[in-house]
Short mmCIF file of C-alpha atoms in Angstrom, two decimals:
data_model
loop_
_atom_site.label_atom_id
_atom_site.label_comp_id
_atom_site.label_asym_id
_atom_site.label_seq_id
_atom_site.Cartn_x
_atom_site.Cartn_y
_atom_site.Cartn_z
CA ALA A 1 0.00 0.00 0.00
CA GLU A 2 2.86 2.38 0.77
CA ILE A 3 4.56 1.58 -2.55
CA TYR A 4 1.29 2.12 -4.38
CA THR A 5 0.72 5.46 -2.64
CA LEU A 6 4.21 6.60 -3.60
CA ARG A 7 4.00 5.52 -7.26
CA LYS A 8 0.31 5.78 -8.13
CA SER A 9 0.67 8.98 -10.16
CA HIS A 10 3.16 7.24 -12.50
CA TRP A 11 1.43 3.87 -12.94
CA LYS A 12 -1.24 3.11 -15.49
CA LEU A 13 -2.04 -0.31 -14.06
CA PHE A 14 -1.46 -1.95 -10.70
CA ARG A 15 -2.04 -5.68 -10.09
CA VAL A 16 -1.48 -7.55 -6.85
CA ASP A 17 -2.87 -10.92 -5.87
CA ARG A 18 -4.95 -11.25 -2.69
CA THR A 19 -5.68 -7.56 -2.61
CA PHE A 20 -7.65 -7.42 0.66
CA ASP A 21 -4.88 -6.01 2.87
CA VAL A 22 -3.73 -3.54 0.22
CA LEU A 23 -7.25 -2.24 -0.30
CA MET A 24 -7.92 -1.88 3.42
CA ALA A 25 -4.59 -0.12 4.02
CA CYS A 26 -5.25 2.27 1.14
CA LEU A 27 -8.73 2.94 2.50
CA ASN A 28 -7.78 3.35 6.15
CA ASP A 29 -4.16 4.60 6.20
CA HIS A 30 -3.71 6.58 2.98
CA ASP A 31 -5.59 9.28 1.14
CA ILE A 32 -6.59 7.06 -1.80
CA VAL A 33 -9.84 7.70 -3.66
CA ASN A 34 -9.26 5.56 -6.76
CA PHE A 35 -7.32 2.28 -6.85
CA LYS A 36 -5.74 1.85 -10.30
CA THR A 37 -6.36 -1.83 -10.93
CA ASP A 38 -8.49 -3.95 -13.22
CA TYR A 39 -7.89 -7.06 -11.09
CA LEU A 40 -9.35 -7.99 -7.71
CA SER A 41 -8.55 -11.21 -5.88
CA TYR A 42 -9.98 -12.41 -2.56
CA LEU A 43 -8.60 -15.44 -0.71
CA PRO A 44 -9.26 -15.18 3.03
CA ASP A 45 -6.67 -16.50 5.43
CA VAL A 46 -8.98 -16.01 8.41
CA PRO A 47 -12.55 -15.67 7.12
CA SER A 48 -13.86 -14.39 10.45
CA GLU A 49 -11.43 -11.44 10.32
CA ASN A 50 -11.36 -10.67 6.59
CA SER A 51 -14.97 -11.03 5.54
CA LEU A 52 -15.97 -10.97 1.89
CA GLU A 53 -18.56 -8.30 2.63
CA THR A 54 -15.89 -5.96 4.03
CA TYR A 55 -13.64 -6.66 1.07
CA VAL A 56 -16.35 -5.98 -1.52
CA GLN A 57 -17.36 -2.75 0.21
CA ALA A 58 -13.74 -1.55 0.19
CA ALA A 59 -13.28 -2.57 -3.44
CA LEU A 60 -16.46 -0.76 -4.48
CA CYS A 61 -15.13 2.40 -2.83
CA LEU A 62 -11.70 2.23 -4.44
CA ALA A 63 -11.90 0.10 -7.59
CA GLN A 64 -15.44 0.09 -8.93
CA SER A 65 -14.15 -0.11 -12.52
CA ALA A 66 -12.23 -3.38 -11.95
CA THR A 67 -12.89 -5.85 -14.77
CA ASP A 68 -11.26 -9.09 -13.54
CA ILE A 69 -12.71 -10.38 -10.23
CA ASN A 70 -11.52 -13.57 -8.55
CA LEU A 71 -13.07 -14.90 -5.33
CA TRP A 72 -11.65 -18.07 -3.79
CA ASP A 73 -12.53 -20.28 -0.81
CA LEU A 74 -15.89 -18.67 -0.11
CA ASN A 75 -18.46 -20.33 2.10
CA GLY A 76 -22.12 -21.03 1.43
CA ASN A 77 -23.23 -18.02 3.48
CA ASP A 78 -21.65 -15.40 1.22
CA ALA A 79 -24.57 -15.03 -1.22
CA GLU A 80 -25.44 -11.48 -0.20
CA ALA A 81 -21.83 -10.31 -0.43
CA ILE A 82 -21.41 -12.02 -3.82
CA SER A 83 -24.50 -10.24 -5.14
CA GLN A 84 -22.80 -6.90 -4.43
CA LEU A 85 -20.43 -7.66 -7.31
CA GLN A 86 -23.21 -6.51 -9.63
CA HIS A 87 -22.29 -2.96 -8.66
CA PHE A 88 -18.88 -3.13 -10.32
CA THR A 89 -19.41 -1.17 -13.50
CA LYS A 90 -17.08 -2.89 -16.00
CA ILE A 91 -16.75 -6.54 -14.97
CA THR A 92 -15.77 -8.87 -17.84
CA SER A 93 -14.14 -11.81 -16.04
CA LEU A 94 -15.56 -13.63 -13.02
CA THR A 95 -14.11 -16.51 -10.99
CA VAL A 96 -16.03 -17.80 -7.97
CA ASP A 97 -14.86 -20.78 -5.92
CA ILE A 98 -17.12 -22.09 -3.12
CA ARG A 99 -15.97 -24.39 -0.35
CA GLN A 100 -18.82 -26.26 1.30
CA GLN A 101 -20.05 -29.73 2.15
CA PHE A 102 -22.95 -30.44 -0.21
CA ASP A 103 -24.39 -33.14 2.01
CA MET A 104 -24.48 -30.88 5.06
CA LEU A 105 -26.60 -28.05 3.65
CA PRO A 106 -30.23 -28.45 2.45
CA ALA A 107 -30.77 -27.09 -1.05
CA THR A 108 -33.46 -24.70 0.22
CA GLU A 109 -30.87 -22.90 2.36
CA ASP A 110 -28.27 -22.44 -0.38
CA PHE A 111 -28.66 -19.15 -2.26
CA VAL A 112 -25.17 -18.65 -3.72
CA PHE A 113 -26.45 -18.89 -7.28
CA ASP A 114 -30.03 -17.66 -6.94
CA LYS A 115 -29.33 -14.61 -4.80
CA GLY A 116 -25.57 -14.18 -5.23
CA LEU A 117 -24.56 -14.93 -8.82
CA SER A 118 -27.83 -14.42 -10.70
CA PRO A 119 -27.87 -10.62 -10.26
CA ILE A 120 -24.37 -10.48 -11.75
CA PHE A 121 -25.39 -12.41 -14.85
CA TRP A 122 -28.59 -10.40 -15.28
CA ASN A 123 -26.70 -7.09 -15.04
CA HIS A 124 -23.37 -7.95 -16.69
CA GLY A 125 -23.99 -11.04 -18.80
CA ARG A 126 -23.61 -9.09 -22.04
CA SER A 127 -20.11 -7.98 -21.08
CA LEU A 128 -18.74 -11.13 -19.40
CA THR A 129 -16.18 -12.90 -21.57
CA PHE A 130 -14.81 -15.34 -18.94
CA VAL A 131 -16.72 -17.27 -16.26
CA MET A 132 -15.32 -19.93 -13.93
CA LEU A 133 -17.50 -21.46 -11.20
CA THR A 134 -16.43 -24.15 -8.74
CA PHE A 135 -18.56 -26.01 -6.15
CA VAL A 136 -21.65 -23.87 -6.82
CA ARG A 137 -24.97 -25.45 -5.94
CA ASN A 138 -28.26 -24.99 -7.85
CA LEU A 139 -26.38 -23.61 -10.84
CA ASP A 140 -28.89 -22.63 -13.53
CA LEU A 141 -26.69 -23.15 -16.58
CA GLY A 142 -29.47 -22.37 -19.02
CA MET A 143 -29.95 -18.92 -17.54
CA LEU A 144 -26.21 -18.30 -17.41
CA VAL A 145 -25.70 -19.17 -21.08
CA SER A 146 -28.69 -17.17 -22.27
CA GLN A 147 -27.45 -14.05 -20.48
CA CYS A 148 -23.74 -14.31 -21.36
CA ALA A 149 -23.95 -13.50 -25.05
CA VAL A 150 -20.27 -12.58 -25.56
CA MET A 151 -18.67 -15.26 -23.38
CA GLU A 152 -15.49 -16.76 -24.84
CA SER A 153 -14.48 -19.09 -22.02
CA LEU A 154 -16.73 -21.09 -19.67
CA LYS A 155 -15.17 -23.30 -17.02
CA LEU A 156 -17.41 -25.29 -14.67
CA GLN A 157 -15.93 -27.52 -11.98
CA TYR A 158 -17.76 -29.85 -9.60
CA ASN A 159 -21.02 -27.89 -9.45
CA VAL A 160 -24.52 -29.22 -8.80
CA TYR A 161 -26.89 -28.10 -11.54
CA SER A 162 -30.47 -26.92 -11.50
CA ASN A 163 -32.83 -27.69 -14.37
CA ALA A 164 -34.88 -24.53 -13.82
CA THR A 165 -34.10 -23.22 -17.33
CA THR A 166 -33.90 -25.77 -20.13
CA ASN A 167 -35.64 -23.85 -22.93
CA PHE A 168 -33.51 -20.78 -23.66
CA GLN A 169 -32.05 -18.80 -26.52
CA VAL A 170 -28.34 -18.69 -27.35
CA GLU A 171 -26.76 -15.76 -29.18
CA GLU A 172 -26.66 -16.54 -32.90
CA LYS A 173 -22.96 -15.66 -33.18
CA TRP A 174 -21.99 -16.91 -29.73
CA PRO A 175 -18.17 -16.50 -29.50
CA LEU A 176 -17.52 -19.34 -27.01
CA LYS A 177 -14.03 -20.77 -27.67
CA THR A 178 -13.33 -22.80 -24.53
CA LEU A 179 -15.70 -25.11 -22.67
CA VAL A 180 -14.51 -27.01 -19.61
CA LEU A 181 -17.09 -29.16 -17.82
CA LEU A 182 -15.75 -31.22 -14.92
CA CYS A 183 -18.29 -33.21 -12.93
CA CYS A 184 -18.00 -35.56 -9.97
CA ALA A 185 -20.13 -37.29 -7.37
CA HIS A 186 -20.82 -35.56 -4.05
CA PRO A 187 -21.83 -37.35 -0.84
CA GLY A 188 -25.61 -37.34 -0.56
CA VAL A 189 -26.05 -35.83 -4.03
CA GLY A 190 -24.96 -38.40 -6.58
CA ALA A 191 -23.39 -38.04 -10.00
CA VAL A 192 -26.69 -38.00 -11.90
CA PHE A 193 -27.64 -34.72 -10.23
CA ASN A 194 -24.22 -33.23 -10.78
CA SER A 195 -24.38 -32.91 -14.58
CA PRO A 196 -26.26 -30.32 -16.64
CA GLU A 197 -29.64 -31.36 -18.00
CA HIS A 198 -29.45 -33.13 -21.40
CA ASP A 199 -31.17 -30.37 -23.38
CA VAL A 200 -29.02 -27.67 -21.76
CA LEU A 201 -25.80 -29.43 -22.74
CA ARG A 202 -27.13 -30.15 -26.24
CA ARG A 203 -28.06 -26.50 -26.81
CA ILE A 204 -24.64 -25.33 -25.64
CA LEU A 205 -22.80 -27.71 -27.97
CA ALA A 206 -25.14 -27.00 -30.87
CA HIS A 207 -24.52 -23.23 -30.71
CA ALA A 208 -20.80 -23.26 -29.88
CA HIS A 209 -19.71 -22.84 -33.53
CA ASN A 210 -16.48 -21.08 -32.49
CA LEU A 211 -15.44 -23.77 -30.03
CA GLU A 212 -11.68 -24.40 -30.11
CA LYS A 213 -11.20 -26.38 -26.89
CA MET A 214 -13.62 -28.80 -25.23
CA VAL A 215 -12.93 -30.67 -21.99
CA ILE A 216 -15.64 -32.87 -20.47
CA SER A 217 -15.10 -35.16 -17.50
CA GLN A 218 -17.39 -37.60 -15.66
CA CYS A 219 -20.52 -36.08 -17.16
CA SER A 220 -23.47 -38.48 -17.08
CA THR A 221 -25.55 -36.38 -19.51
CA PHE A 222 -22.88 -36.30 -22.20
CA VAL A 223 -24.46 -39.13 -24.20
CA ASP A 224 -24.52 -40.13 -27.86
CA LYS A 225 -27.85 -38.44 -28.63
CA VAL A 226 -26.71 -35.12 -27.10
CA LEU A 227 -23.56 -35.01 -29.20
CA LEU A 228 -25.11 -36.30 -32.43
CA ASP A 229 -28.07 -33.92 -32.20
CA ALA A 230 -25.69 -31.02 -31.54
CA ALA A 231 -23.57 -32.02 -34.53
CA VAL A 232 -26.55 -31.51 -36.83
CA SER A 233 -26.26 -27.76 -36.21
CA ASN A 234 -22.59 -27.50 -35.28
CA SER A 235 -19.88 -28.79 -37.60
CA PHE A 236 -17.13 -28.07 -35.01
CA GLN A 237 -14.96 -26.58 -37.77
CA LYS A 238 -12.76 -24.71 -35.28
CA LEU A 239 -12.31 -27.44 -32.68
CA ASN A 240 -8.61 -28.14 -32.11
CA ASP A 241 -8.37 -29.62 -28.60
CA LEU A 242 -10.64 -32.39 -27.32
CA MET A 243 -10.37 -34.10 -23.93
CA ILE A 244 -12.99 -36.54 -22.65
CA THR A 245 -12.44 -38.54 -19.48
CA ASN A 246 -14.70 -40.95 -17.58
CA CYS A 247 -17.78 -40.19 -19.66
CA ARG A 248 -19.13 -43.72 -19.78
CA PHE A 249 -22.33 -42.91 -21.69
CA ILE A 250 -20.62 -41.56 -24.82
CA SER A 251 -19.51 -44.06 -27.45
CA MET A 252 -16.55 -43.96 -29.78
CA GLN A 253 -18.96 -44.34 -32.68
CA ALA A 254 -20.74 -41.10 -31.76
CA LEU A 255 -17.42 -39.29 -31.39
CA GLU A 256 -16.26 -40.52 -34.77
CA GLU A 257 -19.49 -39.58 -36.56
CA SER A 258 -19.60 -36.09 -35.05
CA ILE A 259 -15.95 -35.04 -34.73
CA LEU A 260 -13.09 -37.50 -35.06
CA MET A 261 -13.70 -38.89 -38.55
CA LYS A 262 -14.81 -35.68 -40.23
CA ASP A 263 -12.29 -34.07 -42.58
CA ASP A 264 -13.49 -30.53 -41.90
CA VAL A 265 -12.86 -30.77 -38.12
CA PRO A 266 -9.27 -29.58 -37.46
CA VAL A 267 -8.86 -31.39 -34.14
CA GLU A 268 -5.16 -32.07 -33.46
CA ASN A 269 -4.96 -32.87 -29.76
CA VAL A 270 -7.18 -35.67 -28.48
CA ILE A 271 -7.29 -37.34 -25.08
CA ILE A 272 -9.98 -39.92 -24.39
CA ILE A 273 -9.91 -41.95 -21.18
#
């Protein structure tokens, strides 16, 4: 914070990881009214002392124009603080990582997506180019995709998905280039409830005409019909990297007919386990 205060008039951009202490020092100890950064990162060492709500309030005072926001190791009670991210005016990249025991918390008491993340997608979906969500419960992927019309990279890890929105519209020229979908089984939840609904996944694949990299792991809804139906609309003519692991309901025949044996698909790097 002292270095920043000394040099801020000369710097055009200032990036520091885990910015909580720097922000608070600038706010409390120095006469700073605008923090020159496009990057905010929150990783609490002691959550009871450095609350997300306090961090977001400080960041909104000093760096409301930040575009790249990364929140790690949050707990399931941070929905209200997460929703305050909607007040950042220029957000384009969002990473949210939740740490919670899925079998310990009833679904009716988990509002991270409904009350925390949804307002962000409703308000900033048309400017978000990167989204990464980890361990988020009740994730309405249909709503997310329909709102994020300019998204280029979508990374989803170990979430539990809602099927609230299955009939949705995707931007005609959707620029999605990278899709990472990693699923797994959670205690008390089960793998079948941890994958996006069939129609949601099919719509995503069918409209991802600019897809260059696709990684899908342990997804129970990634089945032959989903891929073959998607391939009717999407020729995957830009797909270069393909990685599929532990997807036991997809056959090699479906992969060959849709991607691997087609001359106009430029795939070069393939991993199938």
